[in-house]
Short mmCIF file of C-alpha atoms and ligand atoms in Angstrom, two decimals:
data_model
loop_
_atom_site.label_atom_id
_atom_site.label_comp_id
_atom_site.label_asym_id
_atom_site.label_seq_id
_atom_site.Cartn_x
_atom_site.Cartn_y
_atom_site.Cartn_z
CA MET A 20 33.51 67.21 153.05
CA LYS A 21 32.24 63.67 153.48
CA ILE A 22 31.02 61.96 150.36
CA GLU A 23 27.98 59.77 150.90
CA ARG A 24 27.05 56.62 149.04
CA PRO A 25 24.47 57.01 146.29
CA ARG A 26 20.91 56.41 147.45
CA GLY A 27 19.85 52.78 147.46
CA THR A 28 23.41 51.40 147.56
CA ARG A 29 25.24 49.78 150.46
CA ASP A 30 28.73 49.23 151.80
CA PHE A 31 29.50 45.76 153.05
CA LEU A 32 31.92 45.45 155.96
CA PRO A 33 33.99 42.30 156.53
CA ASP A 34 31.57 40.51 158.90
CA GLU A 35 28.75 40.96 156.46
CA MET A 36 30.86 40.01 153.45
CA GLU A 37 31.94 36.85 155.24
CA LYS A 38 28.30 35.91 155.77
CA ARG A 39 27.35 36.78 152.19
CA ARG A 40 30.20 34.67 150.84
CA ALA A 41 29.14 31.73 153.01
CA ILE A 42 25.60 31.95 151.61
CA GLU A 43 26.90 32.34 148.07
CA LYS A 44 29.04 29.24 148.55
CA VAL A 45 26.01 27.13 149.46
CA MET A 46 24.11 28.38 146.42
CA ARG A 47 27.00 27.66 144.08
CA ARG A 48 27.62 24.22 145.54
CA ILE A 49 24.02 23.13 145.09
CA ALA A 50 23.63 24.62 141.59
CA GLU A 51 26.88 22.96 140.51
CA SER A 52 25.76 19.64 141.95
CA TYR A 53 22.84 19.77 139.48
CA GLY A 54 25.24 20.33 136.57
CA TYR A 55 24.84 24.11 136.28
CA ARG A 56 27.96 26.07 135.33
CA GLU A 57 28.63 29.71 136.04
CA VAL A 58 28.36 32.42 133.41
CA LEU A 59 28.81 36.17 133.58
CA THR A 60 27.55 38.84 131.21
CA PRO A 61 28.45 42.56 131.08
CA THR A 62 27.25 44.94 133.77
CA PHE A 63 25.72 47.13 131.07
CA GLU A 64 23.94 46.21 127.87
CA HIS A 65 22.15 47.93 125.02
CA LEU A 66 18.98 49.39 126.49
CA GLU A 67 16.80 47.64 123.93
CA LEU A 68 17.70 44.25 125.37
CA PHE A 69 15.51 45.13 128.34
CA THR A 70 12.82 47.11 126.62
CA ILE A 71 11.92 44.45 124.04
CA LYS A 72 9.80 42.41 126.41
CA SER A 73 10.56 43.09 130.02
CA GLY A 74 7.25 44.62 130.94
CA GLU A 75 6.52 48.23 131.69
CA GLY A 76 7.35 47.97 135.39
CA ILE A 77 10.97 47.30 134.70
CA ILE A 78 11.33 50.01 132.05
CA GLU A 79 10.51 52.67 134.61
CA GLU A 80 13.04 51.12 136.98
CA ILE A 81 15.92 50.94 134.50
CA TYR A 82 19.17 52.84 135.02
CA ALA A 83 19.56 53.96 131.43
CA PHE A 84 22.14 56.36 130.06
CA LYS A 85 23.85 57.48 126.90
CA ASP A 86 27.57 56.81 126.61
CA LYS A 87 30.01 59.24 125.01
CA GLY A 88 29.31 57.71 121.61
CA GLY A 89 25.62 58.46 122.01
CA ARG A 90 24.63 54.79 122.47
CA ASP A 91 21.62 53.97 124.63
CA LEU A 92 22.85 51.67 127.37
CA ALA A 93 21.43 50.34 130.61
CA LEU A 94 22.81 48.82 133.77
CA ARG A 95 21.33 45.32 133.88
CA PRO A 96 18.14 45.18 135.99
CA GLU A 97 18.17 41.37 135.87
CA LEU A 98 20.15 38.60 134.17
CA THR A 99 17.70 36.46 132.27
CA ALA A 100 17.63 38.64 129.15
CA PRO A 101 21.46 39.03 129.14
CA VAL A 102 22.00 35.29 129.57
CA ILE A 103 19.63 34.50 126.70
CA ARG A 104 21.33 37.18 124.56
CA MET A 105 24.64 35.49 125.32
CA PHE A 106 23.14 32.11 124.49
CA VAL A 107 21.93 33.38 121.10
CA ASN A 108 25.28 35.04 120.34
CA GLU A 109 27.68 32.41 121.61
CA CYS A 110 26.13 29.11 122.58
CA THR A 111 23.66 27.88 119.98
CA GLY A 112 26.12 25.20 118.87
CA MET A 113 26.45 23.74 122.36
CA PRO A 114 24.61 20.51 123.26
CA LYS A 115 21.16 21.13 124.70
CA PRO A 116 19.94 21.50 127.30
CA LEU A 117 22.30 24.14 128.67
CA ARG A 118 22.51 24.65 132.39
CA PHE A 119 23.85 28.05 133.44
CA TYR A 120 23.97 29.85 136.75
CA TYR A 121 24.98 33.37 137.66
CA PHE A 122 25.63 35.49 140.70
CA ALA A 123 25.82 39.20 139.98
CA ASN A 124 24.68 42.66 140.89
CA CYS A 125 21.62 44.25 139.30
CA PHE A 126 20.47 47.84 139.22
CA ARG A 127 16.97 49.25 139.45
CA TYR A 128 15.83 52.77 140.02
CA GLU A 129 13.44 51.91 142.86
CA ARG A 130 12.32 53.65 146.01
CA PRO A 131 14.85 52.33 148.51
CA GLN A 132 13.50 50.63 151.63
CA LYS A 133 14.23 47.52 153.69
CA GLY A 134 14.85 44.70 151.22
CA ARG A 135 14.65 47.02 148.22
CA TYR A 136 17.81 48.62 146.89
CA ARG A 137 19.05 50.28 143.75
CA GLU A 138 21.98 47.92 143.59
CA PHE A 139 21.23 44.38 144.67
CA TRP A 140 22.42 40.87 143.91
CA GLN A 141 20.72 37.96 142.25
CA PHE A 142 21.71 34.33 142.20
CA GLY A 143 19.90 32.55 139.41
CA VAL A 144 19.87 29.73 136.93
CA GLU A 145 18.65 29.29 133.36
CA LEU A 146 17.93 25.84 131.93
CA ILE A 147 17.84 26.40 128.19
CA GLY A 148 16.41 24.17 125.49
CA SER A 149 13.55 22.23 127.07
CA ALA A 150 9.84 22.98 127.24
CA SER A 151 9.18 19.82 129.22
CA PRO A 152 7.56 19.82 132.65
CA LEU A 153 10.69 17.91 133.69
CA ALA A 154 12.72 21.09 133.14
CA ASP A 155 10.30 23.12 135.26
CA ALA A 156 10.40 20.47 137.97
CA GLU A 157 14.20 20.44 138.01
CA VAL A 158 14.49 24.21 138.26
CA ILE A 159 11.83 24.51 140.95
CA SER A 160 13.35 21.72 143.01
CA LEU A 161 16.78 23.34 142.71
CA ALA A 162 15.48 26.66 144.04
CA TYR A 163 13.70 24.76 146.80
CA ARG A 164 16.84 22.84 147.76
CA ILE A 165 18.88 26.04 148.03
CA MET A 166 16.38 27.83 150.27
CA ASP A 167 15.86 24.69 152.32
CA GLU A 168 19.60 24.13 152.81
CA LEU A 169 19.95 27.75 153.94
CA LYS A 170 17.31 26.95 156.60
CA ILE A 171 15.00 29.71 155.46
CA GLU A 172 11.34 29.47 156.41
CA PHE A 173 9.49 30.05 153.18
CA ASP A 174 6.35 29.31 151.19
CA LEU A 175 6.72 28.19 147.61
CA HIS A 176 3.86 29.07 145.27
CA ILE A 177 3.60 27.60 141.79
CA GLY A 178 1.27 28.77 139.05
CA HIS A 179 0.90 28.90 135.31
CA VAL A 180 0.61 32.18 133.41
CA GLY A 181 -0.90 30.23 130.53
CA LEU A 182 -4.22 30.17 132.39
CA LEU A 183 -4.50 33.94 132.75
CA ARG A 184 -3.19 34.48 129.25
CA HIS A 185 -5.77 32.02 127.95
CA LEU A 186 -8.56 33.94 129.70
CA LEU A 187 -7.28 37.26 128.36
CA ARG A 188 -6.51 35.99 124.84
CA ASP A 189 -9.20 38.05 123.10
CA LEU A 190 -8.25 41.33 124.76
CA ASP A 191 -5.88 43.88 123.29
CA GLU A 192 -2.28 42.88 124.12
CA ASN A 193 -1.60 46.04 126.09
CA VAL A 194 -4.78 45.69 128.10
CA ALA A 195 -3.97 42.06 128.86
CA SER A 196 -0.47 42.90 129.96
CA LYS A 197 -1.69 45.75 132.20
CA ILE A 198 -4.14 43.33 133.81
CA MET A 199 -1.30 40.84 134.38
CA ARG A 200 0.76 43.57 136.04
CA LEU A 201 -2.06 44.59 138.38
CA ILE A 202 -2.50 40.95 139.32
CA ASP A 203 1.25 40.64 139.88
CA LYS A 204 1.17 43.60 142.24
CA LYS A 205 -1.89 42.10 143.99
CA ASP A 206 -3.56 45.47 143.37
CA ILE A 207 -7.16 44.23 143.49
CA GLU A 208 -8.73 47.70 143.68
CA GLY A 209 -6.66 48.89 140.76
CA LEU A 210 -7.65 45.77 138.86
CA GLU A 211 -11.35 46.36 139.54
CA SER A 212 -11.28 49.92 138.32
CA TYR A 213 -9.15 49.02 135.30
CA LEU A 214 -11.62 46.26 134.33
CA ASP A 215 -14.45 48.83 134.65
CA GLU A 216 -12.53 51.33 132.61
CA THR A 217 -11.79 48.91 129.77
CA LYS A 218 -15.35 47.48 129.90
CA VAL A 219 -14.27 43.88 130.33
CA ASP A 220 -17.47 41.80 130.32
CA SER A 221 -18.75 40.44 133.56
CA ASP A 222 -18.26 36.72 132.78
CA LEU A 223 -14.60 37.26 132.01
CA ARG A 224 -14.27 39.46 135.04
CA ASP A 225 -15.71 36.76 137.29
CA SER A 226 -13.38 34.20 135.76
CA ILE A 227 -10.36 36.43 136.35
CA PHE A 228 -11.21 36.99 139.99
CA SER A 229 -12.06 33.33 140.63
CA LEU A 230 -8.81 32.21 139.06
CA VAL A 231 -6.66 34.74 140.88
CA GLU A 232 -8.10 33.66 144.21
CA LEU A 233 -7.26 30.01 143.64
CA VAL A 234 -4.48 29.13 146.05
CA GLY A 235 -4.06 25.74 147.66
CA SER A 236 -3.14 22.12 147.25
CA ARG A 237 -3.25 20.18 143.98
CA ASP A 238 -7.02 19.89 144.26
CA ILE A 239 -7.44 23.45 143.00
CA ILE A 240 -6.62 22.17 139.53
CA GLU A 241 -10.17 20.79 139.51
CA SER A 242 -11.60 24.22 140.33
CA ALA A 243 -9.40 25.82 137.68
CA ARG A 244 -10.68 23.27 135.18
CA GLU A 245 -14.19 24.48 135.89
CA ILE A 246 -13.18 28.06 135.14
CA ILE A 247 -11.18 27.18 132.01
CA PRO A 248 -12.51 23.83 130.77
CA ASN A 249 -10.49 23.70 127.57
CA PHE A 250 -7.07 24.34 129.08
CA ASP A 251 -4.58 21.47 129.12
CA PHE A 252 -3.52 20.92 132.72
CA SER A 253 -1.31 17.92 132.03
CA HIS A 254 1.92 19.99 132.07
CA ILE A 255 1.38 21.47 135.50
CA GLU A 256 0.15 18.09 136.75
CA LYS A 257 3.37 16.44 135.66
CA VAL A 258 5.38 19.13 137.43
CA CYS A 259 3.36 18.44 140.57
CA ASP A 260 3.91 14.67 140.23
CA ILE A 261 7.67 15.11 140.25
CA LEU A 262 7.73 17.67 143.05
CA ASP A 263 5.49 15.42 145.13
CA ALA A 264 7.87 12.52 144.54
CA LEU A 265 10.71 14.75 145.79
CA ASP A 266 8.72 15.86 148.85
CA VAL A 267 8.98 19.48 147.76
CA GLU A 268 6.37 21.45 149.67
CA TYR A 269 4.42 23.98 147.66
CA LYS A 270 1.05 25.53 147.02
CA LEU A 271 -0.53 25.97 143.65
CA ASP A 272 -1.43 29.60 143.07
CA PHE A 273 -3.05 30.63 139.82
CA GLY A 274 -2.84 34.29 140.80
CA ILE A 275 0.92 34.44 140.09
CA ALA A 276 1.34 36.71 137.09
CA ARG A 277 5.03 37.74 137.36
CA GLY A 278 6.01 41.30 136.53
CA LEU A 279 8.04 40.50 133.43
CA ASP A 280 6.15 39.92 130.21
CA TYR A 281 8.26 37.09 128.85
CA TYR A 282 6.94 34.23 130.96
CA THR A 283 4.86 31.74 129.03
CA GLY A 284 4.14 28.73 131.23
CA VAL A 285 4.81 27.53 134.75
CA VAL A 286 5.82 30.37 137.09
CA PHE A 287 6.77 30.29 140.73
CA GLU A 288 7.63 32.56 143.64
CA ALA A 289 8.88 31.99 147.15
CA TYR A 290 8.04 34.20 150.10
CA ALA A 291 9.96 34.33 153.35
CA ARG A 292 7.64 33.75 156.30
CA GLU A 293 9.29 36.33 158.53
CA GLY A 294 11.94 39.00 158.81
CA LEU A 295 11.32 40.94 155.62
CA GLY A 296 7.95 42.65 155.99
CA ALA A 297 6.37 43.66 152.69
CA GLN A 298 9.49 42.83 150.65
CA ASN A 299 9.17 39.13 151.39
CA GLN A 300 9.51 37.71 147.89
CA ILE A 301 12.87 35.99 147.85
CA CYS A 302 12.64 34.04 144.62
CA GLY A 303 10.87 34.37 141.31
CA GLY A 304 11.03 32.24 138.21
CA GLY A 305 9.30 30.32 135.51
CA SER A 306 9.43 29.19 131.92
CA TYR A 307 9.73 31.72 129.16
CA ARG A 308 10.71 32.34 125.56
CA LEU A 309 13.14 35.13 124.72
CA ALA A 310 15.73 33.76 122.28
CA HIS A 311 13.68 34.54 119.14
CA LEU A 312 13.39 38.17 120.21
CA PHE A 313 17.18 38.46 120.21
CA GLY A 314 17.66 37.02 116.75
CA GLY A 315 17.90 33.35 117.68
CA ASP A 316 15.63 30.38 117.09
CA ASP A 317 12.59 30.18 119.30
CA THR A 318 14.01 28.28 122.28
CA PRO A 319 12.18 27.40 125.47
CA ALA A 320 13.91 28.03 128.79
CA THR A 321 13.17 27.92 132.50
CA GLY A 322 14.92 29.79 135.26
CA PHE A 323 14.74 31.57 138.57
CA ALA A 324 16.40 34.41 140.41
CA LEU A 325 16.92 34.42 144.14
CA GLY A 326 16.96 37.83 145.83
CA PHE A 327 20.35 37.45 147.44
CA ASP A 328 20.16 40.51 149.70
CA ARG A 329 16.79 39.56 151.13
CA ILE A 330 18.04 36.05 151.76
CA ALA A 331 21.22 37.36 153.42
CA GLU A 332 19.06 39.52 155.66
CA ILE A 333 17.12 36.58 157.14
CA CYS A 334 19.49 33.66 156.75
CA LYS A 335 21.56 32.52 159.71
CA VAL A 336 24.41 30.60 158.12
CA GLU A 337 27.29 29.49 160.20
CA VAL A 338 30.47 31.16 159.05
CA VAL A 339 33.40 28.76 159.33
CA ARG A 340 36.48 30.77 160.17
CA LYS A 341 40.09 29.72 160.09
CA LYS A 342 42.13 30.09 163.26
CA LYS A 343 43.51 33.62 163.64
CA VAL A 344 47.10 33.99 164.79
CA VAL A 345 49.04 37.13 165.61
CA VAL A 346 52.83 36.88 165.47
CA VAL A 347 54.14 39.31 168.06
CA SER A 348 57.78 40.34 167.98
CA PHE A 349 60.29 42.25 170.01
CA LYS A 350 62.01 45.13 168.31
CA GLY A 351 64.69 43.98 165.90
CA LEU A 352 63.09 40.55 165.35
CA GLU A 353 60.52 41.68 162.76
CA GLY A 354 62.27 39.71 160.01
CA GLU A 355 62.00 36.50 162.07
CA ALA A 356 58.38 37.29 162.85
CA PHE A 357 57.60 37.78 159.14
CA LYS A 358 59.33 34.47 158.35
CA ILE A 359 57.41 32.55 161.00
CA ALA A 360 54.16 34.17 159.83
CA SER A 361 54.85 33.03 156.24
CA MET A 362 55.45 29.51 157.43
CA LEU A 363 52.10 29.42 159.24
CA ARG A 364 49.89 30.96 156.58
CA ASN A 365 48.91 27.73 154.90
CA ARG A 366 47.28 26.62 158.17
CA ALA A 367 45.78 29.80 159.61
CA VAL A 368 45.11 33.47 159.13
CA VAL A 369 48.30 35.11 160.35
CA VAL A 370 49.00 38.78 160.94
CA THR A 371 52.12 40.57 162.08
CA ASP A 372 52.73 44.01 163.52
CA VAL A 373 53.09 46.80 160.98
CA MET A 374 52.65 49.67 163.44
CA GLU A 375 56.00 49.22 165.19
CA ARG A 376 54.21 48.79 168.52
CA ASN A 377 55.72 47.33 171.66
CA VAL A 378 54.91 43.75 172.68
CA LYS A 379 52.24 44.73 175.17
CA LYS A 380 50.38 46.79 172.60
CA GLN A 381 50.74 44.07 169.97
CA LEU A 382 49.12 41.60 172.40
CA SER A 383 46.35 43.97 173.21
CA TYR A 384 45.66 44.44 169.50
CA ALA A 385 45.59 40.64 169.12
CA ASN A 386 42.82 40.54 171.72
CA ASP A 387 40.98 43.41 170.08
CA ILE A 388 40.80 41.64 166.75
CA ASN A 389 39.64 38.46 168.45
CA ALA A 390 42.67 36.36 167.54
CA ASP A 391 42.90 32.81 168.86
CA LEU A 392 46.63 32.60 169.39
CA ALA A 393 49.64 34.86 169.76
CA VAL A 394 53.05 33.58 168.76
CA ILE A 395 55.63 35.64 170.62
CA VAL A 396 59.04 35.90 169.01
CA GLY A 397 61.69 36.76 171.61
CA GLU A 398 65.49 36.81 171.60
CA ARG A 399 66.08 34.16 174.25
CA GLU A 400 63.55 31.55 172.93
CA LEU A 401 64.68 32.12 169.39
CA ARG A 402 68.27 31.25 170.35
CA ASP A 403 66.98 27.71 171.23
CA GLY A 404 64.91 27.61 168.06
CA LYS A 405 61.73 28.20 170.05
CA VAL A 406 58.85 30.66 170.40
CA ALA A 407 56.20 31.31 173.03
CA VAL A 408 52.59 30.51 172.14
CA LYS A 409 49.77 32.14 174.06
CA ASP A 410 46.21 30.89 173.85
CA LEU A 411 44.33 34.20 173.91
CA LYS A 412 41.05 32.60 174.97
CA SER A 413 42.42 30.74 178.02
CA GLY A 414 45.48 32.89 178.65
CA GLU A 415 47.66 29.76 178.80
CA GLN A 416 51.18 30.21 177.52
CA LYS A 417 53.93 27.73 176.67
CA THR A 418 57.27 27.62 174.89
CA VAL A 419 57.47 25.33 171.88
CA SER A 420 59.91 24.38 169.16
CA MET A 421 59.19 25.38 165.57
CA GLU A 422 58.04 21.81 164.77
CA GLU A 423 55.74 21.79 167.78
CA LEU A 424 54.39 25.17 166.71
CA LEU A 425 53.06 23.65 163.49
CA ASP A 426 51.16 21.08 165.56
CA VAL A 427 49.63 23.72 167.81
CA ILE A 428 48.30 25.66 164.81
P1 ATP B 525 9.43 42.82 143.81
O1 ATP B 525 8.00 42.50 143.46
O2 ATP B 525 9.77 42.58 145.26
O3 ATP B 525 9.88 44.14 143.30
P2 ATP B 525 10.34 41.59 141.41
O4 ATP B 525 9.15 40.82 140.94
O5 ATP B 525 10.64 42.91 140.83
O6 ATP B 525 10.27 41.72 143.01
P3 ATP B 525 12.26 39.81 140.18
O7 ATP B 525 12.46 40.70 139.02
O8 ATP B 525 11.53 38.53 140.00
O9 ATP B 525 11.60 40.64 141.36
O10 ATP B 525 13.67 39.51 140.86
C1 ATP B 525 13.92 38.30 141.59
C2 ATP B 525 14.20 38.58 143.04
O11 ATP B 525 15.13 39.64 143.19
C3 ATP B 525 12.99 39.05 143.82
O12 ATP B 525 12.21 37.97 144.26
C4 ATP B 525 13.60 39.81 144.97
O13 ATP B 525 13.93 38.93 146.02
C5 ATP B 525 14.87 40.35 144.39
N1 ATP B 525 14.75 41.80 144.12
C6 ATP B 525 14.07 42.39 143.12
N2 ATP B 525 14.21 43.73 143.16
C7 ATP B 525 15.01 43.99 144.23
C8 ATP B 525 15.55 45.19 144.81
N3 ATP B 525 15.29 46.39 144.30
N4 ATP B 525 16.35 45.08 145.91
C9 ATP B 525 16.62 43.86 146.44
N5 ATP B 525 16.15 42.71 145.93
C10 ATP B 525 15.35 42.75 144.84
MG1 MG B 526 10.32 44.90 141.46
#
């Protein structure tokens, strides 16, 4: 009986892994160049870490289970809460701000479809300790640089959940958070009927809809000011100033609500222009406060998570491969072949026969696996300290000394 993979999971074959690693490498390089250092938290955590303030959407999606000791645990659905938990437990004595990045798998019980899996990977950063617009600008520009360097066509939208929260401040907390979720899902019909249902007055209703529809250049701040005259727009303006100076292209979008309840200020999302259909959101982030909920001091932070699998799906990175060499040997010379292979491995990928095949079959295998060169170890050449080298792309073959061999490879 064949055993299938669990629903919503994937196997990654070597070609795909090679591509994923190449993308990962770019992300790491850029994050590190901004001073971010990698962290890793456990794959599973106490369930309550995610239920404290993650928003209802994520609770339904959590892979939760009891362990043999009866503890309520969950596979991490995201890494922001775990990283802040780690910060509270281990890092409060470290100089602020802290710059962390992570690359890890996450688990959500979702309906699997293109770009939506039950196990998927996120690459993200958390900048902990600053509530300044400078921190938001840094994090947004870092996300932008990564997507730009990966040559993805995307639209970056930046908003501020403070505006919506300000409008909804007099409503019951649960009602407000449900409204935020409907806005996040762009479920306008659902929003209309929910506003009817909860008898939200018509002025507020109009303000909500006008605000949510505001998408555009910096000028929309003026329109937003008309809707919410007593809101302080200086923070978002400063973020814009810096991004403009960096030539980061973006749109302001005051309809961004974000699914998770912990965001407090600037929020942003990036959408791929093509190749992903409905699941086109490839990055989400913003500033938030979580540390006080996990027993730490109230500490501002800003971060983002890139949807690695969606990015891998559309990104065309060039995979740089090492030269591939097959050392082919006549029967009885396997020891020599293994020795020559060892000598070459710091310059190339080198494989030897382990199937006890004849020379012809070894060469044909070398072609099958797309090798660049075959080094043929034969009795006669070996007696003169030489081997034959065959270029498998051109078919050209020559006999070289061991020293010359190193130059060829
Ligand atoms: P979506 O609205 O698409 O479900 P989300 O708001 O739940 O996304 P976040 O929690 O912000 O997503 O996660 C950050 C990124 O992780 C998303 O922008 C997306 O690219 C990716 N992502 C989220 N859920 C999945 C999933 N089930 N499979 C693959 N990628 C995902
Ligand atoms: Mg989701």
